[in-house]
Amino acid sequence: MNQSKICKIRDIYRAISEFETAFAEQFGICLNEAMVLCALLERKTMTAGELAETLGVTQSNASKIIRMVEDKAFVNRVYGKEDRRQMLFSLTAEGQEKIETLKCSDMTLPEVLKNIV
């Protein structure tokens, strides 16, 4: 990897960090929490493992993120019908409303991310 690629990755990483800070201030949730809501909007119900894989985080991190959105009443936890040991997560009405608000919002992206997104 040459210096230019490293510098570009650094710039992208910095832009994501800046975006995440502004996003949390504007919407009251972090980017990972929003990604959980987005994933559940697309798939309706998911296990913690599926959420971890979708978000690209460890099971441990996924559990923390899930707990945060549960505490905000955006996600509901239910036992699996076929396997009572399995936990399934879905959006609550509040979670549905939050993700719809995010989808309709005007989010300002840093310049370096505008070209990517």
MMTF fields as JSON, N, C-alpha, C and O atoms, coordinates in Angstrom:
{
  "mmtfVersion": "1.0.0",
  "mmtfProducer": "UNKNOWN",
  "numBonds": 467,
  "numAtoms": 468,
  "numGroups": 117,
  "numChains": 1,
  "numModels": 1,
  "chainsPerModel": [1],
  "groupsPerChain": [117],
  "chainIdList": ["A"],
  "bondAtomList": [4, 2, 8, 6, 12, 10, 16, 14, 20, 18, 24, 22, 28, 26, 32, 30, 36, 34, 40, 38, 44, 42, 48, 46, 52, 50, 56, 54, 60, 58, 64, 62, 68, 66, 72, 70, 76, 74, 80, 78, 84, 82, 88, 86, 92, 90, 96, 94, 100, 98, 104, 102, 108, 106, 112, 110, 116, 114, 120, 118, 124, 122, 128, 126, 132, 130, 136, 134, 140, 138, 144, 142, 148, 146, 152, 150, 156, 154, 160, 158, 164, 162, 168, 166, 172, 170, 176, 174, 180, 178, 184, 182, 188, 186, 192, 190, 196, 194, 200, 198, 204, 202, 208, 206, 212, 210, 216, 214, 220, 218, 224, 222, 228, 226, 232, 230, 236, 234, 240, 238, 244, 242, 248, 246, 252, 250, 256, 254, 260, 258, 264, 262, 268, 266, 272, 270, 276, 274, 280, 278, 284, 282, 288, 286, 292, 290, 296, 294, 300, 298, 304, 302, 308, 306, 312, 310, 316, 314, 320, 318, 324, 322, 328, 326, 332, 330, 336, 334, 340, 338, 344, 342, 348, 346, 352, 350, 356, 354, 360, 358, 364, 362, 368, 366, 372, 370, 376, 374, 380, 378, 384, 382, 388, 386, 392, 390, 396, 394, 400, 398, 404, 402, 408, 406, 412, 410, 416, 414, 420, 418, 424, 422, 428, 426, 432, 430, 436, 434, 440, 438, 444, 442, 448, 446, 452, 450, 456, 454, 460, 458, 464, 462],
  "bondOrderList": [1, 1, 1, 1, 1, 1, 1, 1, 1, 1, 1, 1, 1, 1, 1, 1, 1, 1, 1, 1, 1, 1, 1, 1, 1, 1, 1, 1, 1, 1, 1, 1, 1, 1, 1, 1, 1, 1, 1, 1, 1, 1, 1, 1, 1, 1, 1, 1, 1, 1, 1, 1, 1, 1, 1, 1, 1, 1, 1, 1, 1, 1, 1, 1, 1, 1, 1, 1, 1, 1, 1, 1, 1, 1, 1, 1, 1, 1, 1, 1, 1, 1, 1, 1, 1, 1, 1, 1, 1, 1, 1, 1, 1, 1, 1, 1, 1, 1, 1, 1, 1, 1, 1, 1, 1, 1, 1, 1, 1, 1, 1, 1, 1, 1, 1, 1],
  "groupList": [{"groupName": "MET", "atomNameList": ["N", "CA", "C", "O"], "elementList": ["N", "C", "C", "O"], "formalChargeList": [0, 0, 0, 0], "bondAtomList": [1, 0, 2, 1, 3, 2], "bondOrderList": [1, 1, 2], "singleLetterCode": "M", "chemCompType": "L-PEPTIDE LINKING"}, {"groupName": "ASN", "atomNameList": ["N", "CA", "C", "O"], "elementList": ["N", "C", "C", "O"], "formalChargeList": [0, 0, 0, 0], "bondAtomList": [1, 0, 2, 1, 3, 2], "bondOrderList": [1, 1, 2], "singleLetterCode": "N", "chemCompType": "L-PEPTIDE LINKING"}, {"groupName": "GLN", "atomNameList": ["N", "CA", "C", "O"], "elementList": ["N", "C", "C", "O"], "formalChargeList": [0, 0, 0, 0], "bondAtomList": [1, 0, 2, 1, 3, 2], "bondOrderList": [1, 1, 2], "singleLetterCode": "Q", "chemCompType": "L-PEPTIDE LINKING"}, {"groupName": "SER", "atomNameList": ["N", "CA", "C", "O"], "elementList": ["N", "C", "C", "O"], "formalChargeList": [0, 0, 0, 0], "bondAtomList": [1, 0, 2, 1, 3, 2], "bondOrderList": [1, 1, 2], "singleLetterCode": "S", "chemCompType": "L-PEPTIDE LINKING"}, {"groupName": "LYS", "atomNameList": ["N", "CA", "C", "O"], "elementList": ["N", "C", "C", "O"], "formalChargeList": [0, 0, 0, 0], "bondAtomList": [1, 0, 2, 1, 3, 2], "bondOrderList": [1, 1, 2], "singleLetterCode": "K", "chemCompType": "L-PEPTIDE LINKING"}, {"groupName": "ILE", "atomNameList": ["N", "CA", "C", "O"], "elementList": ["N", "C", "C", "O"], "formalChargeList": [0, 0, 0, 0], "bondAtomList": [1, 0, 2, 1, 3, 2], "bondOrderList": [1, 1, 2], "singleLetterCode": "I", "chemCompType": "L-PEPTIDE LINKING"}, {"groupName": "CYS", "atomNameList": ["N", "CA", "C", "O"], "elementList": ["N", "C", "C", "O"], "formalChargeList": [0, 0, 0, 0], "bondAtomList": [1, 0, 2, 1, 3, 2], "bondOrderList": [1, 1, 2], "singleLetterCode": "C", "chemCompType": "L-PEPTIDE LINKING"}, {"groupName": "ARG", "atomNameList": ["N", "CA", "C", "O"], "elementList": ["N", "C", "C", "O"], "formalChargeList": [0, 0, 0, 0], "bondAtomList": [1, 0, 2, 1, 3, 2], "bondOrderList": [1, 1, 2], "singleLetterCode": "R", "chemCompType": "L-PEPTIDE LINKING"}, {"groupName": "ASP", "atomNameList": ["N", "CA", "C", "O"], "elementList": ["N", "C", "C", "O"], "formalChargeList": [0, 0, 0, 0], "bondAtomList": [1, 0, 2, 1, 3, 2], "bondOrderList": [1, 1, 2], "singleLetterCode": "D", "chemCompType": "L-PEPTIDE LINKING"}, {"groupName": "TYR", "atomNameList": ["N", "CA", "C", "O"], "elementList": ["N", "C", "C", "O"], "formalChargeList": [0, 0, 0, 0], "bondAtomList": [1, 0, 2, 1, 3, 2], "bondOrderList": [1, 1, 2], "singleLetterCode": "Y", "chemCompType": "L-PEPTIDE LINKING"}, {"groupName": "ALA", "atomNameList": ["N", "CA", "C", "O"], "elementList": ["N", "C", "C", "O"], "formalChargeList": [0, 0, 0, 0], "bondAtomList": [1, 0, 2, 1, 3, 2], "bondOrderList": [1, 1, 2], "singleLetterCode": "A", "chemCompType": "L-PEPTIDE LINKING"}, {"groupName": "GLU", "atomNameList": ["N", "CA", "C", "O"], "elementList": ["N", "C", "C", "O"], "formalChargeList": [0, 0, 0, 0], "bondAtomList": [1, 0, 2, 1, 3, 2], "bondOrderList": [1, 1, 2], "singleLetterCode": "E", "chemCompType": "L-PEPTIDE LINKING"}, {"groupName": "PHE", "atomNameList": ["N", "CA", "C", "O"], "elementList": ["N", "C", "C", "O"], "formalChargeList": [0, 0, 0, 0], "bondAtomList": [1, 0, 2, 1, 3, 2], "bondOrderList": [1, 1, 2], "singleLetterCode": "F", "chemCompType": "L-PEPTIDE LINKING"}, {"groupName": "THR", "atomNameList": ["N", "CA", "C", "O"], "elementList": ["N", "C", "C", "O"], "formalChargeList": [0, 0, 0, 0], "bondAtomList": [1, 0, 2, 1, 3, 2], "bondOrderList": [1, 1, 2], "singleLetterCode": "T", "chemCompType": "L-PEPTIDE LINKING"}, {"groupName": "GLY", "atomNameList": ["N", "CA", "C", "O"], "elementList": ["N", "C", "C", "O"], "formalChargeList": [0, 0, 0, 0], "bondAtomList": [1, 0, 2, 1, 3, 2], "bondOrderList": [1, 1, 2], "singleLetterCode": "G", "chemCompType": "PEPTIDE LINKING"}, {"groupName": "LEU", "atomNameList": ["N", "CA", "C", "O"], "elementList": ["N", "C", "C", "O"], "formalChargeList": [0, 0, 0, 0], "bondAtomList": [1, 0, 2, 1, 3, 2], "bondOrderList": [1, 1, 2], "singleLetterCode": "L", "chemCompType": "L-PEPTIDE LINKING"}, {"groupName": "VAL", "atomNameList": ["N", "CA", "C", "O"], "elementList": ["N", "C", "C", "O"], "formalChargeList": [0, 0, 0, 0], "bondAtomList": [1, 0, 2, 1, 3, 2], "bondOrderList": [1, 1, 2], "singleLetterCode": "V", "chemCompType": "L-PEPTIDE LINKING"}, {"groupName": "PRO", "atomNameList": ["N", "CA", "C", "O"], "elementList": ["N", "C", "C", "O"], "formalChargeList": [0, 0, 0, 0], "bondAtomList": [1, 0, 2, 1, 3, 2], "bondOrderList": [1, 1, 2], "singleLetterCode": "P", "chemCompType": "L-PEPTIDE LINKING"}],
  "groupTypeList": [0, 1, 2, 3, 4, 5, 6, 4, 5, 7, 8, 5, 9, 7, 10, 5, 3, 11, 12, 11, 13, 10, 12, 10, 11, 2, 12, 14, 5, 6, 15, 1, 11, 10, 0, 16, 15, 6, 10, 15, 15, 11, 7, 4, 13, 0, 13, 10, 14, 11, 15, 10, 11, 13, 15, 14, 16, 13, 2, 3, 1, 10, 3, 4, 5, 5, 7, 0, 16, 11, 8, 4, 10, 12, 16, 1, 7, 16, 9, 14, 4, 11, 8, 7, 7, 2, 0, 15, 12, 3, 15, 13, 10, 11, 14, 2, 11, 4, 5, 11, 13, 15, 4, 6, 3, 8, 0, 13, 15, 17, 11, 16, 15, 4, 1, 5, 16],
  "groupIdList": [1, 2, 3, 4, 5, 6, 7, 8, 9, 10, 11, 12, 13, 14, 15, 16, 17, 18, 19, 20, 21, 22, 23, 24, 25, 26, 27, 28, 29, 30, 31, 32, 33, 34, 35, 36, 37, 38, 39, 40, 41, 42, 43, 44, 45, 46, 47, 48, 49, 50, 51, 52, 53, 54, 55, 56, 57, 58, 59, 60, 61, 62, 63, 64, 65, 66, 67, 68, 69, 70, 71, 72, 73, 74, 75, 76, 77, 78, 79, 80, 81, 82, 83, 84, 85, 86, 87, 88, 89, 90, 91, 92, 93, 94, 95, 96, 97, 98, 99, 100, 101, 102, 103, 104, 105, 106, 107, 108, 109, 110, 111, 112, 113, 114, 115, 116, 117],
  "secStructList": [7, 7, 2, 2, 2, 2, 2, 2, 2, 2, 2, 2, 2, 2, 2, 2, 2, 2, 2, 2, 2, 2, 2, 2, 2, 2, 2, 1, 1, 7, 2, 2, 2, 2, 2, 2, 2, 2, 2, 2, 2, 2, 2, 1, 3, 3, 7, 2, 2, 2, 2, 2, 2, 2, 2, 6, 7, 7, 2, 2, 2, 2, 2, 2, 2, 2, 2, 2, 2, 2, 2, 6, 6, 7, 3, 3, 3, 3, 3, 7, 1, 1, 7, 6, 6, 7, 3, 3, 3, 3, 3, 7, 2, 2, 2, 2, 2, 2, 2, 2, 2, 2, 2, 2, 1, 7, 7, 7, 7, 7, 2, 2, 2, 2, 6, 6, 7],
  "xCoordList": [0.855, 0.0, 0.9, 1.823, 0.621, 1.459, 0.928, -0.175, 1.732, 1.417, 0.081, -0.699, -0.179, -1.392, -2.647, -3.609, -2.637, -3.781, -3.978, -5.109, -2.897, -2.991, -3.588, -4.454, -3.137, -3.653, -5.135, -5.897, -5.544, -6.96, -7.813, -8.899, -7.321, -8.048, -8.146, -9.195, -7.061, -7.083, -8.143, -8.885, -8.225, -9.199, -10.631, -11.514, -10.856, -12.18, -12.533, -13.647, -11.594, -11.821, -12.155, -13.085, -11.416, -11.658, -13.037, -13.76, -13.399, -14.704, -15.842, -16.855, -15.682, -16.71, -16.84, -17.952, -15.725, -15.739, -16.453, -17.271, -16.147, -16.811, -18.302, -19.123, -18.65, -20.056, -20.788, -21.899, -20.164, -20.81, -21.073, -22.13, -20.144, -20.325, -21.5, -22.359, -21.536, -22.629, -23.959, -24.991, -23.935, -25.137, -25.719, -26.925, -24.878, -25.332, -25.919, -26.927, -25.302, -25.826, -27.176, -28.072, -27.327, -28.55, -29.713, -30.85, -29.429, -30.51, -30.614, -31.591, -29.636, -29.703, -29.381, -29.619, -28.847, -28.395, -27.079, -26.791, -26.288, -25.018, -25.239, -26.31, -24.241, -24.324, -24.594, -25.377, -23.964, -24.209, -25.66, -26.25, -26.233, -27.643, -28.529, -29.479, -28.216, -28.987, -28.865, -29.833, -27.683, -27.497, -28.304, -28.771, -28.477, -29.342, -30.774, -31.444, -31.241, -32.605, -32.781, -33.806, -31.801, -31.847, -31.905, -32.69, -31.08, -31.06, -32.409, -32.912, -32.992, -34.281, -35.419, -36.422, -35.276, -36.271, -36.282, -37.343, -35.103, -34.977, -35.394, -36.012, -35.06, -35.261, -36.385, -36.71, -36.978, -38.076, -37.634, -37.771, -37.103, -36.584, -35.205, -34.934, -34.342, -32.987, -32.506, -32.955, -31.596, -30.934, -29.765, -29.372, -29.223, -28.053, -26.883, -26.144, -26.712, -25.639, -25.796, -24.82, -27.023, -27.275, -27.007, -26.456, -27.4, -27.129, -25.629, -25.132, -24.905, -23.451, -22.812, -21.959, -23.229, -22.669, -23.025, -22.173, -24.249, -24.697, -23.94, -23.585, -23.697, -22.992, -21.481, -20.77, -20.987, -19.547, -18.87, -17.747, -19.563, -19.008, -19.004, -19.608, -18.322, -18.295, -19.645, -20.44, -19.879, -21.107, -21.214, -22.296, -20.084, -20.062, -20.473, -21.288, -19.906, -20.273, -21.727, -22.424, -22.182, -23.58, -24.509, -25.527, -24.168, -24.993, -25.089, -26.16, -23.99, -23.995, -24.863, -25.629, -24.744, -25.52, -27.006, -27.845, -27.324, -28.717, -29.285, -30.409, -28.521, -28.972, -29.253, -30.214, -28.422, -28.626, -29.931, -30.663, -30.231, -31.482, -32.691, -33.79, -32.496, -33.583, -33.9, -35.067, -32.854, -33.042, -33.766, -34.436, -33.632, -34.312, -35.688, -36.372, -36.086, -37.392, -37.558, -38.674, -36.449, -36.509, -36.578, -36.971, -36.192, -36.12, -36.806, -36.726, -37.482, -38.195, -37.482, -36.997, -37.418, -36.769, -37.851, -38.638, -37.891, -38.848, -38.127, -37.101, -38.684, -38.146, -38.556, -39.647, -37.67, -37.988, -39.118, -39.208, -39.981, -41.124, -40.682, -41.203, -39.726, -39.264, -38.202, -38.141, -37.374, -36.303, -36.355, -35.956, -36.847, -37.05, -35.727, -35.725, -34.609, -33.305, -32.874, -32.01, -33.473, -33.098, -33.867, -35.08, -33.137, -33.749, -33.854, -32.9, -35.008, -35.225, -35.499, -36.17, -34.975, -35.123, -35.896, -35.725, -36.743, -37.523, -37.73, -37.508, -38.154, -38.398, -39.695, -40.683, -39.684, -40.919, -41.514, -40.91, -42.689, -43.286, -42.362, -42.22, -41.736, -40.8, -39.573, -39.08, -39.083, -37.94, -38.273, -37.471, -39.45, -39.923, -39.994, -39.56, -40.541, -40.648, -39.262, -39.037, -38.34, -36.99, -36.288, -35.691, -36.356, -35.665, -36.327, -35.641, -37.628, -38.311, -37.866, -37.687, -37.689, -37.188, -35.797, -35.491, -34.951, -33.591, -33.586, -32.809, -34.453, -34.507, -34.919, -34.479, -35.761, -36.29, -35.473, -35.784, -34.443, -33.66, -32.603, -32.108, -32.287, -31.208, -29.916, -29.68, -29.092, -27.834, -26.701, -26.544, -25.932, -24.789, -23.593, -23.153, -23.086, -21.922, -20.651, -20.653, -19.565, -18.276, -17.951, -18.357, -17.23, -16.934, -16.36, -16.776, -15.416, -14.775, -15.78, -15.597, -16.846, -17.856, -18.898, -19.511, -19.109, -20.09, -19.729, -20.616, -18.459, -18.024, -18.187, -18.301, -18.199, -18.313, -19.764, -20.16, -20.55, -21.967, -22.757, -23.978],
  "yCoordList": [-1.173, 0.0, 1.233, 1.343, 2.142, 3.33, 4.422, 4.321, 5.452, 6.554, 7.21, 7.554, 7.379, 8.051, 7.298, 7.916, 5.979, 5.18, 5.284, 5.397, 5.247, 5.375, 6.734, 6.819, 7.764, 9.113, 9.223, 9.862, 8.613, 8.636, 7.885, 8.337, 6.741, 5.977, 6.783, 6.798, 7.456, 8.323, 9.4, 9.672, 10.017, 11.079, 10.547, 11.21, 9.348, 8.728, 8.417, 8.693, 7.849, 7.517, 8.771, 8.764, 9.827, 11.102, 11.652, 12.139, 11.577, 12.08, 11.288, 11.862, 9.974, 9.139, 9.509, 9.614, 9.705, 10.093, 11.424, 11.558, 12.406, 13.707, 13.581, 14.202, 12.778, 12.561, 11.916, 12.321, 10.909, 10.212, 11.146, 11.063, 12.024, 12.984, 13.916, 14.131, 14.46, 15.362, 14.615, 15.155, 13.382, 12.543, 12.307, 12.453, 11.947, 11.686, 12.946, 12.879, 14.081, 15.34, 15.683, 16.163, 15.44, 15.795, 14.857, 15.305, 13.543, 12.569, 11.857, 11.151, 12.034, 11.427, 9.947, 9.287, 9.418, 8.025, 7.975, 8.841, 6.948, 6.815, 6.089, 5.536, 6.101, 5.494, 3.991, 3.467, 3.298, 1.858, 1.577, 0.609, 2.413, 2.234, 2.43, 1.676, 3.437, 3.687, 2.518, 2.167, 1.913, 0.777, -0.433, -1.21, -0.606, -1.681, -1.423, -2.328, -0.191, 0.147, -0.074, -0.596, 0.315, 0.135, -1.353, -1.757, -2.15, -3.6, -4.227, -5.065, -3.819, -4.376, -3.87, -4.563, -2.688, -2.189, -3.068, -3.37, -3.476, -4.293, -5.74, -6.344, -6.31, -7.748, -8.086, -9.263, -7.109, -7.267, -7.886, -7.248, -9.119, -9.726, -10.314, -10.84, -10.21, -10.744, -11.224, -10.741, -12.171, -12.603, -11.657, -10.869, -11.745, -10.936, -11.274, -10.382, -12.542, -12.963, -12.378, -11.942, -12.371, -11.787, -10.285, -9.74, -9.624, -8.189, -7.928, -7.0, -8.746, -8.586, -8.718, -7.916, -9.729, -9.948, -8.798, -8.335, -8.343, -7.246, -5.954, -5.213, -5.693, -4.473, -4.601, -3.596, -5.829, -6.044, -5.832, -5.332, -6.216, -6.073, -7.437, -8.387, -7.525, -8.771, -8.99, -8.063, -10.218, -10.545, -9.68, -9.204, -9.48, -8.682, -7.236, -6.662, -6.656, -5.283, -5.197, -4.237, -6.195, -6.205, -6.225, -5.533, -7.009, -7.07, -5.709, -5.323, -4.981, -3.637, -2.681, -1.902, -2.738, -1.85, -2.182, -1.284, -3.468, -3.901, -3.409, -2.91, -3.55, -3.097, -1.591, -1.138, -0.82, 0.63, 0.98, 1.86, 0.303, 0.606, 0.049, 0.593, -1.035, -1.54, -0.541, -0.276, 0.012, 0.992, 2.239, 2.921, 2.532, 3.692, 3.313, 4.142, 2.065, 1.533, 1.52, 1.64, 1.374, 1.301, -0.139, -0.386, -1.086, -2.489, -3.349, -3.092, -4.375, -5.329, -6.675, -7.075, -7.369, -8.683, -9.727, -9.58, -10.769, -11.858, -13.197, -13.302, -14.206, -15.556, -16.153, -15.887, -16.959, -17.656, -18.644, -19.249, -18.819, -19.728, -21.188, -22.016, -21.495, -22.871, -23.233, -24.37, -22.272, -22.496, -21.365, -20.237, -21.675, -20.658, -20.085, -19.07, -20.717, -20.169, -19.034, -18.231, -18.977, -17.971, -16.668, -16.676, -15.564, -14.243, -13.594, -13.602, -13.041, -12.32, -10.863, -10.55, -9.979, -8.551, -7.947, -8.343, -6.988, -6.29, -4.849, -4.502, -4.02, -2.617, -2.456, -3.138, -1.556, -1.129, -0.012, 0.408, 0.465, 1.599, 2.815, 3.574, 2.996, 4.114, 3.96, 4.935, 2.723, 2.451, 2.689, 3.249, 2.264, 2.487, 3.988, 4.451, 4.734, 6.191, 6.84, 7.741, 6.366, 6.937, 6.698, 7.618, 5.476, 5.183, 5.918, 6.322, 6.096, 6.871, 8.332, 8.968, 8.863, 10.23, 10.351, 11.326, 9.357, 9.38, 9.308, 10.0, 8.472, 8.311, 9.605, 9.885, 10.384, 11.603, 12.84, 13.932, 12.691, 13.844, 14.238, 13.426, 15.492, 16.019, 15.925, 16.73, 14.955, 14.75, 15.355, 15.082, 16.168, 16.781, 15.844, 15.485, 15.462, 14.58, 15.383, 16.356, 14.981, 15.593, 15.345, 14.33, 16.26, 16.186, 14.841, 14.284, 14.32, 13.062, 11.914, 10.968, 11.976, 10.91, 11.1, 10.129, 12.333, 12.587, 11.811, 11.317, 11.702, 10.99, 9.482, 8.776, 8.991, 7.559, 7.13, 6.112, 7.924, 7.604, 8.115, 7.961],
  "zCoordList": [0.0, 0.0, 0.0, 0.807, -0.902, -0.952, -0.018, 0.518, 0.16, 1.075, 0.724, 1.612, -0.567, -1.011, -0.548, -0.091, -0.665, -0.231, 1.272, 1.746, 2.015, 3.469, 3.835, 4.706, 3.191, 3.465, 3.11, 3.835, 2.018, 1.634, 2.647, 3.012, 3.099, 4.119, 5.403, 6.047, 5.784, 6.964, 6.817, 7.761, 5.64, 5.401, 5.482, 6.026, 4.939, 5.008, 6.457, 6.902, 7.184, 8.59, 9.39, 10.196, 9.177, 9.872, 9.509, 10.378, 8.242, 7.798, 8.423, 8.821, 8.51, 9.145, 10.614, 11.132, 11.281, 12.686, 12.889, 13.798, 12.048, 12.122, 11.837, 12.512, 10.837, 10.499, 11.663, 12.005, 12.276, 13.381, 14.555, 15.181, 14.862, 15.949, 15.647, 16.502, 14.449, 14.057, 14.015, 14.415, 13.536, 13.452, 14.841, 15.041, 15.793, 17.166, 17.791, 18.495, 17.541, 18.082, 17.465, 18.159, 16.171, 15.469, 15.784, 15.929, 15.892, 15.996, 17.346, 17.597, 18.202, 19.526, 19.559, 20.571, 18.48, 18.454, 17.689, 16.862, 17.977, 17.269, 15.94, 15.693, 15.117, 13.795, 13.874, 13.081, 14.808, 14.96, 15.339, 14.86, 16.192, 16.562, 15.332, 15.117, 14.535, 13.317, 12.35, 11.675, 12.278, 11.378, 11.834, 11.001, 13.145, 13.651, 13.196, 12.698, 13.367, 12.948, 11.449, 11.013, 10.675, 9.219, 8.855, 7.997, 9.504, 9.233, 9.566, 8.817, 10.693, 11.091, 10.212, 10.041, 9.661, 8.714, 7.473, 6.926, 7.033, 5.823, 6.039, 5.162, 7.21, 7.423, 8.403, 8.564, 9.052, 10.024, 11.34, 12.383, 11.329, 12.557, 12.281, 11.201, 13.291, 13.153, 14.521, 15.56, 14.497, 15.731, 16.009, 15.148, 17.206, 17.551, 16.63, 16.214, 16.313, 15.421, 14.021, 13.411, 13.518, 12.205, 12.211, 11.254, 13.295, 13.408, 13.465, 12.827, 14.231, 14.331, 12.952, 12.573, 12.214, 10.879, 9.939, 9.181, 9.978, 9.117, 9.406, 8.489, 10.692, 11.086, 10.976, 10.973, 10.885, 10.811, 12.151, 12.218, 13.227, 14.578, 15.253, 14.757, 16.38, 17.139, 17.83, 17.981, 18.237, 18.988, 20.238, 20.583, 20.912, 22.132, 21.847, 22.57, 20.796, 20.432, 19.99, 20.318, 19.248, 18.813, 20.024, 20.037, 21.031, 22.243, 22.907, 23.376, 22.953, 23.556, 22.745, 23.312, 21.437, 20.576, 20.685, 20.771, 20.68, 20.812, 22.148, 22.204, 23.191, 24.511, 24.502, 25.123, 23.803, 23.738, 23.022, 23.475, 21.909, 21.206, 21.934, 21.823, 22.68, 23.527, 24.639, 24.93, 25.258, 26.331, 25.839, 26.615, 24.557, 23.968, 23.421, 22.82, 23.629, 23.2, 21.677, 21.172, 20.947, 19.492, 18.984, 17.844, 19.842, 19.443, 20.487, 21.689, 19.995, 20.824, 20.763, 19.704, 21.887, 21.974, 22.245, 23.18, 21.438, 21.653, 21.511, 20.839, 22.155, 22.028, 20.688, 20.184, 20.121, 18.887, 19.109, 20.177, 18.119, 18.251, 18.22, 18.966, 17.357, 17.222, 18.248, 18.716, 18.592, 19.563, 20.591, 20.303, 21.789, 22.826, 23.336, 24.032, 23.0, 23.395, 22.475, 22.826, 21.316, 20.324, 20.586, 20.795, 20.57, 20.717, 19.345, 18.567, 19.062, 17.818, 18.145, 19.128, 17.312, 17.527, 16.369, 15.216, 16.687, 15.671, 16.111, 17.271, 15.178, 15.484, 16.258, 15.986, 17.216, 17.873, 17.019, 16.032, 17.396, 16.69, 16.791, 15.831, 17.956, 18.14, 17.252, 16.684, 17.136, 16.27, 14.807, 14.06, 14.408, 13.04, 12.757, 11.702, 13.701, 13.538, 13.447, 12.639, 14.289, 14.29, 12.953, 12.393, 12.444, 11.187, 10.023, 9.084, 10.066, 9.023, 9.077, 8.038, 10.286, 10.445, 9.851, 9.165, 10.114, 9.585, 8.065, 7.408, 7.51, 6.057, 5.358, 4.243, 6.021, 5.406, 5.747, 5.271, 6.555, 6.996, 5.986, 5.205, 6.034, 5.203, 6.004, 6.905, 5.682, 6.39, 5.577, 4.387, 6.241, 5.586, 5.679, 6.771, 4.547, 4.498, 4.273, 3.518, 4.925, 4.608, 3.13, 2.564, 2.519, 1.082, 0.654, -0.362, 1.413, 1.024, 0.986, 0.219, 1.802, 1.797, 0.711, 0.268, 0.274, -0.79, -2.05, -2.746, -2.347, -3.536, -3.389, -4.391, -2.189, -1.937, -1.855, -2.422, -1.14, -0.912, -2.074, -2.106]
}
